[in-house]
Amino acid sequence: MKPSRPYLIKALQEWLLDNDCTPHMAVDVAVKGVMVPEQFISDGQIVLNISPSAIQNFVLDDEAVSFSARFGGVPMNIYVPMAAVLAVYAREHGAGMGFGMEPGAEYYALEHDEPENPEPPKPGSGRPSLKVVK
């Protein structure tokens, strides 16, 4: 079965636009293949405005989201593999959805650079934590 992430991203974008909101997409820049302007990366993430008025040549398929946009007046082609999409939400009030691992996510071939000798987990670190993305 194909993963649901591409369908959910498109549906969230349309839903936000239908409600006169500005859709934003949070991206994990550590995922292999992400092409975004590095000067706007913060804490390993970048937030991109995916409103039709801010982008051109928007393509969303099973593999990635790609489009052209201007950053500081400079045109740039953006490429975000599906595995790198962390969330789609409204700039105005944060309504939207975050993405975690889903059944079939291996379809995306998530390729983070993993350390060869990862540190063992610290006691009490098995608890999940949430972070507000704005």
PDB file of C-alpha atoms in Angstrom:
ATOM      1  CA  MET A   1       0.000   0.000   0.000  1.00  0.00           C
ATOM      2  CA  LYS A   2       1.281   3.465  -0.862  1.00  0.00           C
ATOM      3  CA  PRO A   3       1.992   5.842   2.050  1.00  0.00           C
ATOM      4  CA  SER A   4      -0.624   8.461   2.832  1.00  0.00           C
ATOM      5  CA  ARG A   5       1.740  11.418   3.323  1.00  0.00           C
ATOM      6  CA  PRO A   6       1.521  12.832  -0.253  1.00  0.00           C
ATOM      7  CA  TYR A   7      -2.274  12.704  -0.133  1.00  0.00           C
ATOM      8  CA  LEU A   8      -2.417  14.328   3.296  1.00  0.00           C
ATOM      9  CA  ILE A   9      -0.026  17.122   2.306  1.00  0.00           C
ATOM     10  CA  LYS A  10      -2.155  17.989  -0.737  1.00  0.00           C
ATOM     11  CA  ALA A  11      -5.388  17.801   1.266  1.00  0.00           C
ATOM     12  CA  LEU A  12      -3.986  19.997   4.050  1.00  0.00           C
ATOM     13  CA  GLN A  13      -2.720  22.558   1.553  1.00  0.00           C
ATOM     14  CA  GLU A  14      -6.128  22.731  -0.153  1.00  0.00           C
ATOM     15  CA  TRP A  15      -8.000  22.863   3.165  1.00  0.00           C
ATOM     16  CA  LEU A  16      -5.856  25.745   4.433  1.00  0.00           C
ATOM     17  CA  LEU A  17      -6.231  27.666   1.155  1.00  0.00           C
ATOM     18  CA  ASP A  18     -10.016  27.124   1.188  1.00  0.00           C
ATOM     19  CA  ASN A  19     -10.056  28.675   4.666  1.00  0.00           C
ATOM     20  CA  ASP A  20      -8.043  31.731   3.574  1.00  0.00           C
ATOM     21  CA  CYS A  21      -4.950  30.587   5.460  1.00  0.00           C
ATOM     22  CA  THR A  22      -1.321  30.534   4.345  1.00  0.00           C
ATOM     23  CA  PRO A  23      -0.018  26.940   4.197  1.00  0.00           C
ATOM     24  CA  HIS A  24       3.491  26.403   5.518  1.00  0.00           C
ATOM     25  CA  MET A  25       5.553  23.225   5.383  1.00  0.00           C
ATOM     26  CA  ALA A  26       8.160  22.351   8.024  1.00  0.00           C
ATOM     27  CA  VAL A  27      11.097  20.381   6.606  1.00  0.00           C
ATOM     28  CA  ASP A  28      13.820  18.253   8.215  1.00  0.00           C
ATOM     29  CA  VAL A  29      16.921  19.378   6.308  1.00  0.00           C
ATOM     30  CA  ALA A  30      18.984  16.385   7.519  1.00  0.00           C
ATOM     31  CA  VAL A  31      17.125  14.040   5.183  1.00  0.00           C
ATOM     32  CA  LYS A  32      19.187  13.082   2.142  1.00  0.00           C
ATOM     33  CA  GLY A  33      18.162  14.922  -1.014  1.00  0.00           C
ATOM     34  CA  VAL A  34      16.652  18.074   0.561  1.00  0.00           C
ATOM     35  CA  MET A  35      17.465  21.158  -1.519  1.00  0.00           C
ATOM     36  CA  VAL A  36      16.563  24.419   0.255  1.00  0.00           C
ATOM     37  CA  PRO A  37      18.305  27.760   0.872  1.00  0.00           C
ATOM     38  CA  GLU A  38      20.775  27.048   3.676  1.00  0.00           C
ATOM     39  CA  GLN A  39      20.766  30.593   5.074  1.00  0.00           C
ATOM     40  CA  PHE A  40      17.170  30.110   6.290  1.00  0.00           C
ATOM     41  CA  ILE A  41      17.758  26.825   8.155  1.00  0.00           C
ATOM     42  CA  SER A  42      17.264  26.938  11.915  1.00  0.00           C
ATOM     43  CA  ASP A  43      17.762  24.011  14.312  1.00  0.00           C
ATOM     44  CA  GLY A  44      17.959  21.536  11.439  1.00  0.00           C
ATOM     45  CA  GLN A  45      14.649  22.678   9.976  1.00  0.00           C
ATOM     46  CA  ILE A  46      13.263  25.160   7.515  1.00  0.00           C
ATOM     47  CA  VAL A  47       9.703  26.408   7.145  1.00  0.00           C
ATOM     48  CA  LEU A  48       8.514  27.037   3.591  1.00  0.00           C
ATOM     49  CA  ASN A  49       5.471  28.999   2.448  1.00  0.00           C
ATOM     50  CA  ILE A  50       3.643  26.694   0.001  1.00  0.00           C
ATOM     51  CA  SER A  51       0.886  29.139  -0.922  1.00  0.00           C
ATOM     52  CA  PRO A  52       0.331  29.395  -4.703  1.00  0.00           C
ATOM     53  CA  SER A  53       1.083  33.128  -4.518  1.00  0.00           C
ATOM     54  CA  ALA A  54       4.565  32.397  -3.111  1.00  0.00           C
ATOM     55  CA  ILE A  55       5.645  29.513  -5.348  1.00  0.00           C
ATOM     56  CA  GLN A  56       5.665  28.387  -8.974  1.00  0.00           C
ATOM     57  CA  ASN A  57       5.788  25.017 -10.726  1.00  0.00           C
ATOM     58  CA  PHE A  58       4.474  23.143  -7.675  1.00  0.00           C
ATOM     59  CA  VAL A  59       4.790  19.359  -8.067  1.00  0.00           C
ATOM     60  CA  LEU A  60       3.723  16.910  -5.381  1.00  0.00           C
ATOM     61  CA  ASP A  61       4.159  13.225  -6.149  1.00  0.00           C
ATOM     62  CA  ASP A  62       4.868  10.026  -4.219  1.00  0.00           C
ATOM     63  CA  GLU A  63       8.574  10.833  -3.966  1.00  0.00           C
ATOM     64  CA  ALA A  64       8.844  14.550  -3.162  1.00  0.00           C
ATOM     65  CA  VAL A  65       7.491  18.083  -3.134  1.00  0.00           C
ATOM     66  CA  SER A  66       9.224  20.457  -5.532  1.00  0.00           C
ATOM     67  CA  PHE A  67       8.662  24.031  -6.633  1.00  0.00           C
ATOM     68  CA  SER A  68      10.375  27.310  -7.473  1.00  0.00           C
ATOM     69  CA  ALA A  69      10.370  30.252  -5.073  1.00  0.00           C
ATOM     70  CA  ARG A  70      12.222  33.475  -4.342  1.00  0.00           C
ATOM     71  CA  PHE A  71      14.298  33.885  -1.212  1.00  0.00           C
ATOM     72  CA  GLY A  72      15.525  37.418  -0.631  1.00  0.00           C
ATOM     73  CA  GLY A  73      14.632  38.138  -4.253  1.00  0.00           C
ATOM     74  CA  VAL A  74      16.791  35.281  -5.546  1.00  0.00           C
ATOM     75  CA  PRO A  75      14.952  32.498  -7.429  1.00  0.00           C
ATOM     76  CA  MET A  76      15.635  28.952  -6.247  1.00  0.00           C
ATOM     77  CA  ASN A  77      14.394  25.454  -7.026  1.00  0.00           C
ATOM     78  CA  ILE A  78      13.237  23.598  -3.908  1.00  0.00           C
ATOM     79  CA  TYR A  79      13.202  19.824  -3.559  1.00  0.00           C
ATOM     80  CA  VAL A  80      11.854  18.090  -0.444  1.00  0.00           C
ATOM     81  CA  PRO A  81      11.694  14.282  -0.306  1.00  0.00           C
ATOM     82  CA  MET A  82       8.472  13.044   1.324  1.00  0.00           C
ATOM     83  CA  ALA A  83      10.381  11.691   4.321  1.00  0.00           C
ATOM     84  CA  ALA A  84      11.626  15.219   5.099  1.00  0.00           C
ATOM     85  CA  VAL A  85       8.148  16.773   5.443  1.00  0.00           C
ATOM     86  CA  LEU A  86       7.566  17.239   9.176  1.00  0.00           C
ATOM     87  CA  ALA A  87       4.298  19.207   9.123  1.00  0.00           C
ATOM     88  CA  VAL A  88       1.875  21.297   7.081  1.00  0.00           C
ATOM     89  CA  TYR A  89       0.091  24.045   8.993  1.00  0.00           C
ATOM     90  CA  ALA A  90      -1.450  27.528   8.801  1.00  0.00           C
ATOM     91  CA  ARG A  91       0.896  30.457   9.369  1.00  0.00           C
ATOM     92  CA  GLU A  92      -1.927  32.423  10.977  1.00  0.00           C
ATOM     93  CA  HIS A  93      -2.830  30.073  13.834  1.00  0.00           C
ATOM     94  CA  GLY A  94      -0.919  26.803  13.500  1.00  0.00           C
ATOM     95  CA  ALA A  95      -3.856  24.565  12.517  1.00  0.00           C
ATOM     96  CA  GLY A  96      -2.625  21.609  10.503  1.00  0.00           C
ATOM     97  CA  MET A  97      -0.862  18.293  10.972  1.00  0.00           C
ATOM     98  CA  GLY A  98       2.553  16.958  11.903  1.00  0.00           C
ATOM     99  CA  PHE A  99       3.904  13.736  10.442  1.00  0.00           C
ATOM    100  CA  GLY A 100       5.695  10.889  12.156  1.00  0.00           C
ATOM    101  CA  MET A 101       6.647   7.501  10.851  1.00  0.00           C
ATOM    102  CA  GLU A 102       3.751   5.730   9.163  1.00  0.00           C
ATOM    103  CA  PRO A 103       3.261   2.218   7.832  1.00  0.00           C
ATOM    104  CA  GLY A 104       4.898   2.130   4.423  1.00  0.00           C
ATOM    105  CA  ALA A 105       7.270   4.999   5.238  1.00  0.00           C
ATOM    106  CA  GLU A 106      10.174   2.834   4.106  1.00  0.00           C
ATOM    107  CA  TYR A 107       8.766   3.577   0.640  1.00  0.00           C
ATOM    108  CA  TYR A 108      10.407   6.982   1.001  1.00  0.00           C
ATOM    109  CA  ALA A 109      13.852   5.494   1.725  1.00  0.00           C
ATOM    110  CA  LEU A 110      14.518   7.844   4.632  1.00  0.00           C
ATOM    111  CA  GLU A 111      18.273   8.276   4.790  1.00  0.00           C
ATOM    112  CA  HIS A 112      19.474  10.300   7.746  1.00  0.00           C
ATOM    113  CA  ASP A 113      23.189  10.335   8.327  1.00  0.00           C
ATOM    114  CA  GLU A 114      23.428   8.047  11.348  1.00  0.00           C
ATOM    115  CA  PRO A 115      26.539   8.028  13.527  1.00  0.00           C
ATOM    116  CA  GLU A 116      28.472   4.767  13.388  1.00  0.00           C
ATOM    117  CA  ASN A 117      28.569   4.423  17.186  1.00  0.00           C
ATOM    118  CA  PRO A 118      25.360   5.967  18.477  1.00  0.00           C
ATOM    119  CA  GLU A 119      25.206   6.825  22.168  1.00  0.00           C
ATOM    120  CA  PRO A 120      23.026   4.551  24.276  1.00  0.00           C
ATOM    121  CA  PRO A 121      19.795   6.173  25.435  1.00  0.00           C
ATOM    122  CA  LYS A 122      20.003   8.016  28.735  1.00  0.00           C
ATOM    123  CA  PRO A 123      17.757   6.888  31.589  1.00  0.00           C
ATOM    124  CA  GLY A 124      14.398   8.604  31.360  1.00  0.00           C
ATOM    125  CA  SER A 125      14.990   9.678  27.760  1.00  0.00           C
ATOM    126  CA  GLY A 126      12.504   7.152  26.363  1.00  0.00           C
ATOM    127  CA  ARG A 127       9.703   9.606  26.923  1.00  0.00           C
ATOM    128  CA  PRO A 128       8.430  11.363  23.797  1.00  0.00           C
ATOM    129  CA  SER A 129       8.579  15.132  23.617  1.00  0.00           C
ATOM    130  CA  LEU A 130       6.700  17.653  21.502  1.00  0.00           C
ATOM    131  CA  LYS A 131       7.959  20.895  20.017  1.00  0.00           C
ATOM    132  CA  VAL A 132       5.800  23.752  18.747  1.00  0.00           C
ATOM    133  CA  VAL A 133       6.749  24.608  15.157  1.00  0.00           C
ATOM    134  CA  LYS A 134       5.826  28.111  14.055  1.00  0.00           C
TER     135      LYS A 134
END
